[in-house]
Coordinates of C-alpha atoms in Angstrom, one line a residue:
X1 CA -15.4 -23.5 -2.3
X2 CA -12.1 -22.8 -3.8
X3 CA -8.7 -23.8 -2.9
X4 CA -8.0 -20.1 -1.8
X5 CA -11.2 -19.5 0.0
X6 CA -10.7 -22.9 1.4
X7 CA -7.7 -22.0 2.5
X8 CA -8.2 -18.0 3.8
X9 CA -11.1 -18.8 6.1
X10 CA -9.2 -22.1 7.8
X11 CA -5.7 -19.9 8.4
X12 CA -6.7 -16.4 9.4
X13 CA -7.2 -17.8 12.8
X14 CA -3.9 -19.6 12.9
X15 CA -2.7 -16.2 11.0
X16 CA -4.3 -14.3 14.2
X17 CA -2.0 -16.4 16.8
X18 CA 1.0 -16.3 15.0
X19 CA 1.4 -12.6 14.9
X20 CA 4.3 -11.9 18.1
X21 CA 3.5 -9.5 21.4
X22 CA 0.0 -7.9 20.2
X23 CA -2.7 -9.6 22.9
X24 CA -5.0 -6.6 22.5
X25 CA -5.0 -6.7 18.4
X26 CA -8.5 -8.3 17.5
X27 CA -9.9 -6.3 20.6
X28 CA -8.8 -2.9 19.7
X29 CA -5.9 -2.1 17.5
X30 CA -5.0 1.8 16.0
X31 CA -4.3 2.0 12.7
X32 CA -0.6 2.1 11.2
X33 CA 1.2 4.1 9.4
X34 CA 3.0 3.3 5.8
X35 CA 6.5 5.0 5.7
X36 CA 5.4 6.7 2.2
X37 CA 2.9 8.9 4.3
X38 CA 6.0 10.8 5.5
X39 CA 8.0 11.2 2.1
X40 CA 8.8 14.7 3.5
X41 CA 9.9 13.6 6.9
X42 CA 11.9 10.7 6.1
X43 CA 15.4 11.0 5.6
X44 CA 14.2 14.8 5.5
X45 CA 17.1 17.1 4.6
X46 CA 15.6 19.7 6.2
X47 CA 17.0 21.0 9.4
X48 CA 13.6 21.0 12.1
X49 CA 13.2 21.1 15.7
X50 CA 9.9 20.5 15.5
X51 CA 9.7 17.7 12.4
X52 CA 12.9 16.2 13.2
X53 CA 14.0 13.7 10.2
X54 CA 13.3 10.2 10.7
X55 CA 16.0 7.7 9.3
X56 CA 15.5 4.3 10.6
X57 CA 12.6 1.8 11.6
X58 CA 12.7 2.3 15.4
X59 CA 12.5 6.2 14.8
X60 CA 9.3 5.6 13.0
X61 CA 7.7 3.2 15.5
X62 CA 9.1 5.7 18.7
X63 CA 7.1 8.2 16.4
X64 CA 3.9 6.6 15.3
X65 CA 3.6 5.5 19.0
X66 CA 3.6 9.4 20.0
X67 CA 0.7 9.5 17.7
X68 CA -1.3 6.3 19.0
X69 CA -0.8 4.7 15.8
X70 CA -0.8 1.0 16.4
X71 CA 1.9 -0.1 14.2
X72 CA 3.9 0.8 10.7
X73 CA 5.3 -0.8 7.5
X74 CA 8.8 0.4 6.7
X75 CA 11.3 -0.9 4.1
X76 CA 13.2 -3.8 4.9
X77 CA 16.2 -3.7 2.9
X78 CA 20.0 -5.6 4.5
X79 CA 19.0 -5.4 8.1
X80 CA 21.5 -6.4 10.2
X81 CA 20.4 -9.1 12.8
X82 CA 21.4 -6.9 15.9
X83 CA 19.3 -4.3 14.0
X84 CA 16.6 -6.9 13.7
X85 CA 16.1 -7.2 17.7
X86 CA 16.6 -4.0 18.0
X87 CA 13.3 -3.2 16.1
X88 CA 11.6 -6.2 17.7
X89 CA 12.5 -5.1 21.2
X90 CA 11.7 -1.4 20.6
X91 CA 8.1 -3.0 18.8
X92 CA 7.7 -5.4 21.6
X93 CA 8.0 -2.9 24.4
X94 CA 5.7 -0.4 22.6
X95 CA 3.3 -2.9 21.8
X96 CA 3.1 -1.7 17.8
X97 CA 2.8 -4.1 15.2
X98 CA 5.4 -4.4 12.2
X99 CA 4.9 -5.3 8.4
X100 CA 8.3 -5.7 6.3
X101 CA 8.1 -3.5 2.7
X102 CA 10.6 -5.4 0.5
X103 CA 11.6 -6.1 -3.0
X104 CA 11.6 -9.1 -5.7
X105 CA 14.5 -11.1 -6.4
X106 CA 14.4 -10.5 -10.1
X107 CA 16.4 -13.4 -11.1
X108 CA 17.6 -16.7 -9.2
X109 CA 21.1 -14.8 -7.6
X110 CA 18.9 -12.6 -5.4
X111 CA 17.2 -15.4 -4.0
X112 CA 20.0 -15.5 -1.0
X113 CA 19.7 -11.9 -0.6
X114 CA 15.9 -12.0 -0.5
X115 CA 16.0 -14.1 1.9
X116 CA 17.9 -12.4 4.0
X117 CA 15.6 -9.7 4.3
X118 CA 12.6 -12.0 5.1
X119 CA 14.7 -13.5 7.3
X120 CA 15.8 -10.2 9.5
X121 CA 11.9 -8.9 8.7
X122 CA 10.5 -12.1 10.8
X123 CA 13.3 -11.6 13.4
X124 CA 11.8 -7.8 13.8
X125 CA 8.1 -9.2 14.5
X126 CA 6.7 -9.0 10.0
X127 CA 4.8 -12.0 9.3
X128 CA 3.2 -9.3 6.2
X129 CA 5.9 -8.2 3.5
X130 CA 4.2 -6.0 1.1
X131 CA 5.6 -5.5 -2.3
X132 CA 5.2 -3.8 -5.7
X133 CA 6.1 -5.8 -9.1
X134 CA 6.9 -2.6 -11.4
X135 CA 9.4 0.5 -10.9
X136 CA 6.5 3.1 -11.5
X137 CA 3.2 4.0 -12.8
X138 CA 1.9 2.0 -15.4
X139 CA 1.1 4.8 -17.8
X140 CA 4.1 7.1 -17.4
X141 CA 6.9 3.7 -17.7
X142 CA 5.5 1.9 -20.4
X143 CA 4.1 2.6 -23.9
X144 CA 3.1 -0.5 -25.8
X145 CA 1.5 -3.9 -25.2
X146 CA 4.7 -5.9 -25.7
X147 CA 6.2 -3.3 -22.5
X148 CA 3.4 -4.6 -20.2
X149 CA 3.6 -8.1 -21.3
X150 CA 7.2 -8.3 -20.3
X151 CA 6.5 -6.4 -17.2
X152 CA 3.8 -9.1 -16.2
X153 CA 6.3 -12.2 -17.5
X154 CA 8.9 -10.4 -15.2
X155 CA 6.9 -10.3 -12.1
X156 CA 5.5 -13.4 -12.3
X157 CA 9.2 -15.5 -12.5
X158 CA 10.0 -12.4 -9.4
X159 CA 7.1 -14.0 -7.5
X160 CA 7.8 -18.0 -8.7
X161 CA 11.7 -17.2 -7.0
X162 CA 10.2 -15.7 -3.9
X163 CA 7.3 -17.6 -2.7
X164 CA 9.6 -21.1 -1.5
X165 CA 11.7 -18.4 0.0
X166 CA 8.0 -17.2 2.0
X167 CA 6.6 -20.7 2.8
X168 CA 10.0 -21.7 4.3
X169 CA 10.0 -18.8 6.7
X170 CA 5.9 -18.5 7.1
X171 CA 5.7 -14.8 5.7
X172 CA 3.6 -13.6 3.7
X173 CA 4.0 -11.3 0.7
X174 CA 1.5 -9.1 -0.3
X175 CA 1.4 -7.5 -4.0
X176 CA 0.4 -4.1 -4.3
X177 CA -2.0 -2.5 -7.1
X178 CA 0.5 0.4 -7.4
X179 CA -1.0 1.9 -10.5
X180 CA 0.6 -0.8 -12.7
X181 CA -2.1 -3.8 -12.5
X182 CA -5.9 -3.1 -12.8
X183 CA -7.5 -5.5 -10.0
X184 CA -8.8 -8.4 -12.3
X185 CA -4.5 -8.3 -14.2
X186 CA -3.6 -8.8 -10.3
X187 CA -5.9 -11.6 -9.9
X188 CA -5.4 -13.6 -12.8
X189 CA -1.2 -13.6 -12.0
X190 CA -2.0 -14.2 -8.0
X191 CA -4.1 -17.3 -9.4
X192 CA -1.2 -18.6 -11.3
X193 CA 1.5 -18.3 -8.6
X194 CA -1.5 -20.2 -6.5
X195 CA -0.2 -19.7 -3.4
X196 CA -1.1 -19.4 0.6
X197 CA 1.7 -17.2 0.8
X198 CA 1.3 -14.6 -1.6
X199 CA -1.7 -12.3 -1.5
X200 CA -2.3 -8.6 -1.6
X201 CA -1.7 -5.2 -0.6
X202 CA -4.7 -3.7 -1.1
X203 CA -4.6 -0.2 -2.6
X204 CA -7.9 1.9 -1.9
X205 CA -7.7 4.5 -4.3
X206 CA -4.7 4.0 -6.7
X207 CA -6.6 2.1 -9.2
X208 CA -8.6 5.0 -9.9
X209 CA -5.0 6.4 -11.9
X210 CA -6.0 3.3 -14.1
X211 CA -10.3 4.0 -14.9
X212 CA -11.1 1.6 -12.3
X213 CA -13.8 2.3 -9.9
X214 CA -12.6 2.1 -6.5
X215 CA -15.0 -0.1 -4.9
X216 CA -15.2 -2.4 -7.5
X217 CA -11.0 -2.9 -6.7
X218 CA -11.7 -3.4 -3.5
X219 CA -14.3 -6.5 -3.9
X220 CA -12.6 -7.9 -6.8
X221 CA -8.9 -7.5 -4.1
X222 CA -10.5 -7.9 -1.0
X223 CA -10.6 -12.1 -1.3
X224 CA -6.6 -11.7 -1.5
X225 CA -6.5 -9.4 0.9
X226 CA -3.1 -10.0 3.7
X227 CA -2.5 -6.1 4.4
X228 CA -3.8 -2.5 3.1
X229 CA -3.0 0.9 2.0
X230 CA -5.7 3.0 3.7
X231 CA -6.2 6.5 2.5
X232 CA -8.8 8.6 0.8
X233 CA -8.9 10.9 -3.1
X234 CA -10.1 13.8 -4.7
X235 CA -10.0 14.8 -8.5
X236 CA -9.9 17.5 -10.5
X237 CA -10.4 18.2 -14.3
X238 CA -7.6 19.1 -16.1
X239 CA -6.9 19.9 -20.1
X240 CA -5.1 15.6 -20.7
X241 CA -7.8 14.2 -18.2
X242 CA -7.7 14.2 -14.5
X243 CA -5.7 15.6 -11.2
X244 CA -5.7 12.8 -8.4
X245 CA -4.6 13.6 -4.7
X246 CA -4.7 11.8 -2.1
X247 CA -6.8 14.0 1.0
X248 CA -7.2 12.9 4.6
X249 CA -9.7 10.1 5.4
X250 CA -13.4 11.5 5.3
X251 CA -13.3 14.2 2.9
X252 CA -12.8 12.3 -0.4
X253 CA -15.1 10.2 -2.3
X254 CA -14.0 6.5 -0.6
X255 CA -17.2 4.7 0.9
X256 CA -14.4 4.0 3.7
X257 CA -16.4 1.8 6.0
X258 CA -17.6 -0.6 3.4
X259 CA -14.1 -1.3 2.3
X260 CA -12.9 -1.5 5.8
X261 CA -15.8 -4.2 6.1
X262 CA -15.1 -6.2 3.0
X263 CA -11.3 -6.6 3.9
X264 CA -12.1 -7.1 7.7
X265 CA -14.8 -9.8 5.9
X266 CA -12.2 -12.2 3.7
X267 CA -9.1 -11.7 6.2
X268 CA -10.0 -10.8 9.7
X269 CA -6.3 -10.6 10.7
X270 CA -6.0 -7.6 8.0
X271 CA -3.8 -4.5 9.0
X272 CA -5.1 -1.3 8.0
X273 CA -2.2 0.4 7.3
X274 CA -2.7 4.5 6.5
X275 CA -0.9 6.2 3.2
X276 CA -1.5 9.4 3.4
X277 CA 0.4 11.1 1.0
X278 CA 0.8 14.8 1.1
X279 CA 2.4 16.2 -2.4
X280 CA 0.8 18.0 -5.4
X281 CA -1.8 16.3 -7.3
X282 CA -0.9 13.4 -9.9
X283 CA -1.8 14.2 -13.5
X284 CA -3.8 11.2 -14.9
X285 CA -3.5 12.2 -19.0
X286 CA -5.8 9.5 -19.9
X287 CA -7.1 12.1 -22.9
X288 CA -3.4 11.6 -24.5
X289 CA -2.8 9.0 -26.6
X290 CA 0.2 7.3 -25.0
X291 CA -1.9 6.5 -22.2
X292 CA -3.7 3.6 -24.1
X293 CA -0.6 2.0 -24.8
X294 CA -1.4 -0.1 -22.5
X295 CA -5.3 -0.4 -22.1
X296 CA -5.9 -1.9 -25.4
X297 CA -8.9 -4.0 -24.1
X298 CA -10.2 -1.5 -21.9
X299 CA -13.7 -0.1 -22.5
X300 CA -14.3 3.5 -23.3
X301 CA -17.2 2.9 -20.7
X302 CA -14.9 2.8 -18.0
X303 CA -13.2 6.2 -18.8
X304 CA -16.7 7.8 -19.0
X305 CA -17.4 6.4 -15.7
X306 CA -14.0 7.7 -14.1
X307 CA -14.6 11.7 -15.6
X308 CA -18.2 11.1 -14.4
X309 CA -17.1 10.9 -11.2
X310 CA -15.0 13.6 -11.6
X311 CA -17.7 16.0 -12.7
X312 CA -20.1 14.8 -10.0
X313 CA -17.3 15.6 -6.7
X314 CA -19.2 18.1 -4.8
X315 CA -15.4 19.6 -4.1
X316 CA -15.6 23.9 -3.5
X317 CA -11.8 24.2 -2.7
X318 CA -9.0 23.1 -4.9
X319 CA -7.3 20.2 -4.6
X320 CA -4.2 20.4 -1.8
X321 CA -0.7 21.6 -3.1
X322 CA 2.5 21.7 -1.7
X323 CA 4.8 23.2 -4.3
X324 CA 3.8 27.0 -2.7
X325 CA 4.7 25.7 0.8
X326 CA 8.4 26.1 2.1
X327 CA 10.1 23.0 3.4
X328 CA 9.0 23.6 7.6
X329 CA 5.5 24.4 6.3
X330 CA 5.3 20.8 4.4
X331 CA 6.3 19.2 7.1
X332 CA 3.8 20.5 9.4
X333 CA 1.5 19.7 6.8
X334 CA 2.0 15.9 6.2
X335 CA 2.2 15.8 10.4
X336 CA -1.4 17.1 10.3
X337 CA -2.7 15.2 7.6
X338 CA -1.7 12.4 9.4
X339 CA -2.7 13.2 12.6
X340 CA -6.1 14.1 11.6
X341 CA -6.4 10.6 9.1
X342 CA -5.6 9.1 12.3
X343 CA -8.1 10.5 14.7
X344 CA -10.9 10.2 12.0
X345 CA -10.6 6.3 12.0
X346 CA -11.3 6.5 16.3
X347 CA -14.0 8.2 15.5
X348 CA -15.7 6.7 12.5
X349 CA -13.9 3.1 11.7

């Protein structure tokens, strides 16, 4: 056994106890909600009586709670303390659950600041801060080896700053696979930060942006596993390579339970956290050449394998679009996405 395994399977109990005010959680606990799943909604501009704009944490928990979601992760970013308690009484009283999203110190005078955050995060109720290491997707921000090479050197010394900052305060961080590291790039940089307190947000279907087959993510992730980014995709040829959407839970191509099982299997305090995110597809131009900028030692098997599965979706309807729709009708459509992601985990998860 391994210092990590070791050290997952004799803390996800004490893990279980430390997290504040839920009694019912490892009985029955809904799923939360990721802010990004309402990227219309919050800090909406548009004028709705129905979809009102959210613009703080506490309207998002009084919201998710309307929708018997059992808790959200919302950016955590120069909380005040009163704000803190106020978050952690609105939490407390609804019975929710919180996880922090926050960024890296990216050199050692944001340490203080960092801090800071975690700190105001804890007061709230987070003991889960999830967190991305790059400003966007892989293959659209950078175009040679020597690009990704500083990206990775730059996140690792963002991680080496932050984790004393997390085993102080007993938080953990969790790393996203935001279509910038394929799971084994993830892996082999969690391995040398070597830490109890820094793990990973587990994607389930952006990896599939970067050829990787999405259950093969999930069990080479699911060992690092501290929170998740539930959701389920679609694809769609087009002339550069693929359209990729995310669709509500059930009618993608996710084997949903079995990667709800593997994370519930390595960390069985996990959160299962919904990102539902209703926009136009995302082009994937993996036929281009710019794309490989990046991917020098990856296989032209595993690009078969991706357009495979493209051709082989038994999809009769288009992928969803929201362009055509005016501002009240995306609103009511990321509402009922959401809804519906929702009431399909009661139902089969």
């Amino acid at each position: 056994m391994d210092r990590r395994t070791f050290i997952q399977r004799t803390t996800a109990g004490a893990m279980a106890f430390a997290l504040p005010e839920m009694p019912s959680f490892f009985k029955e606990m809904s799923m939360g909600v990721v802010v990004h799943s309402y990227g219309s909604r919050w800090n909406s501009k548009t004028p709705s009586a129905k979809y009102p704009g959210f613009t703080t944490a506490i309207d998002l928990l009084n919201h998710c709670h309307d929708i018997n979601a059992g808790g959200i992760q919302v950016v955590v970013n120069k909380w005040t303390p009163d704000f803190a308690k106020s978050v952690r009484d609105r939490r407390e009283k609804l019975g929710m659950y919180l996880e922090g999203s926050i960024g890296l110190p990216k050199k050692a005078e944001d340490v203080p600041a960092f801090e800071k955050d975690v700190i105001q995060a804890k007061e709230a109720g987070a003991r889960v801060l999830r967190t991305v290491c790059s400003g966007g997707r892989r293959y659209e921000i950078l175009h040679s080896a020597a690009e990704f090479d500083t990206m990775r050197k730059n996140a690792l010394a963002s991680l080496k700053l932050a984790e004393p900052v997390l085993r102080k305060q007993g938080v953990k961080l969790a790393v996203e696979n935001h279509k910038d590291w394929r799971a084994k790039e993830l892996v082999a940089m969690l391995k040398e930060i070597d830490s109890e307190w820094v793990g990973v947000t587990l994607d389930f279907g952006n990896s599939i942006a970067l050829l990787e087959e999405p259950m093969e993510v999930v069990q080479t992730l699911a060992p690092y596993v501290v929170s998740t980014h539930v959701k389920d995709m679609a694809m769609e040829e087009y002339a550069d390579g693929f359209l990729l959407s995310e669709v509500p839970l059930g009618k993608g191509i996710l084997d949903l339970p079995t990667m709800f099982a593997l994370c519930k299997k390595y960390n069985p305090a996990v959160t299962f956290n919904l990102e539902m995110i209703t926009r136009d597809p995302l082009e994937i131009p993996c036929l281009k050449q710019d794309y490989w900028s990046t991917f020098g030692s990856v296989p032209g098997s595993d690009l078969a394998r991706i357009l495979r599965m493209v051709k082989d979706q038994k999809r009769t309807t288009p992928l969803p679009r929201t362009t055509p729709l005016s501002p009240e009708d995306r609103l009511a459509l990321e509402e009922q996405n959401i809804v519906a992601c929702l009431d399909y985990t009661k139902g089969k998860l």
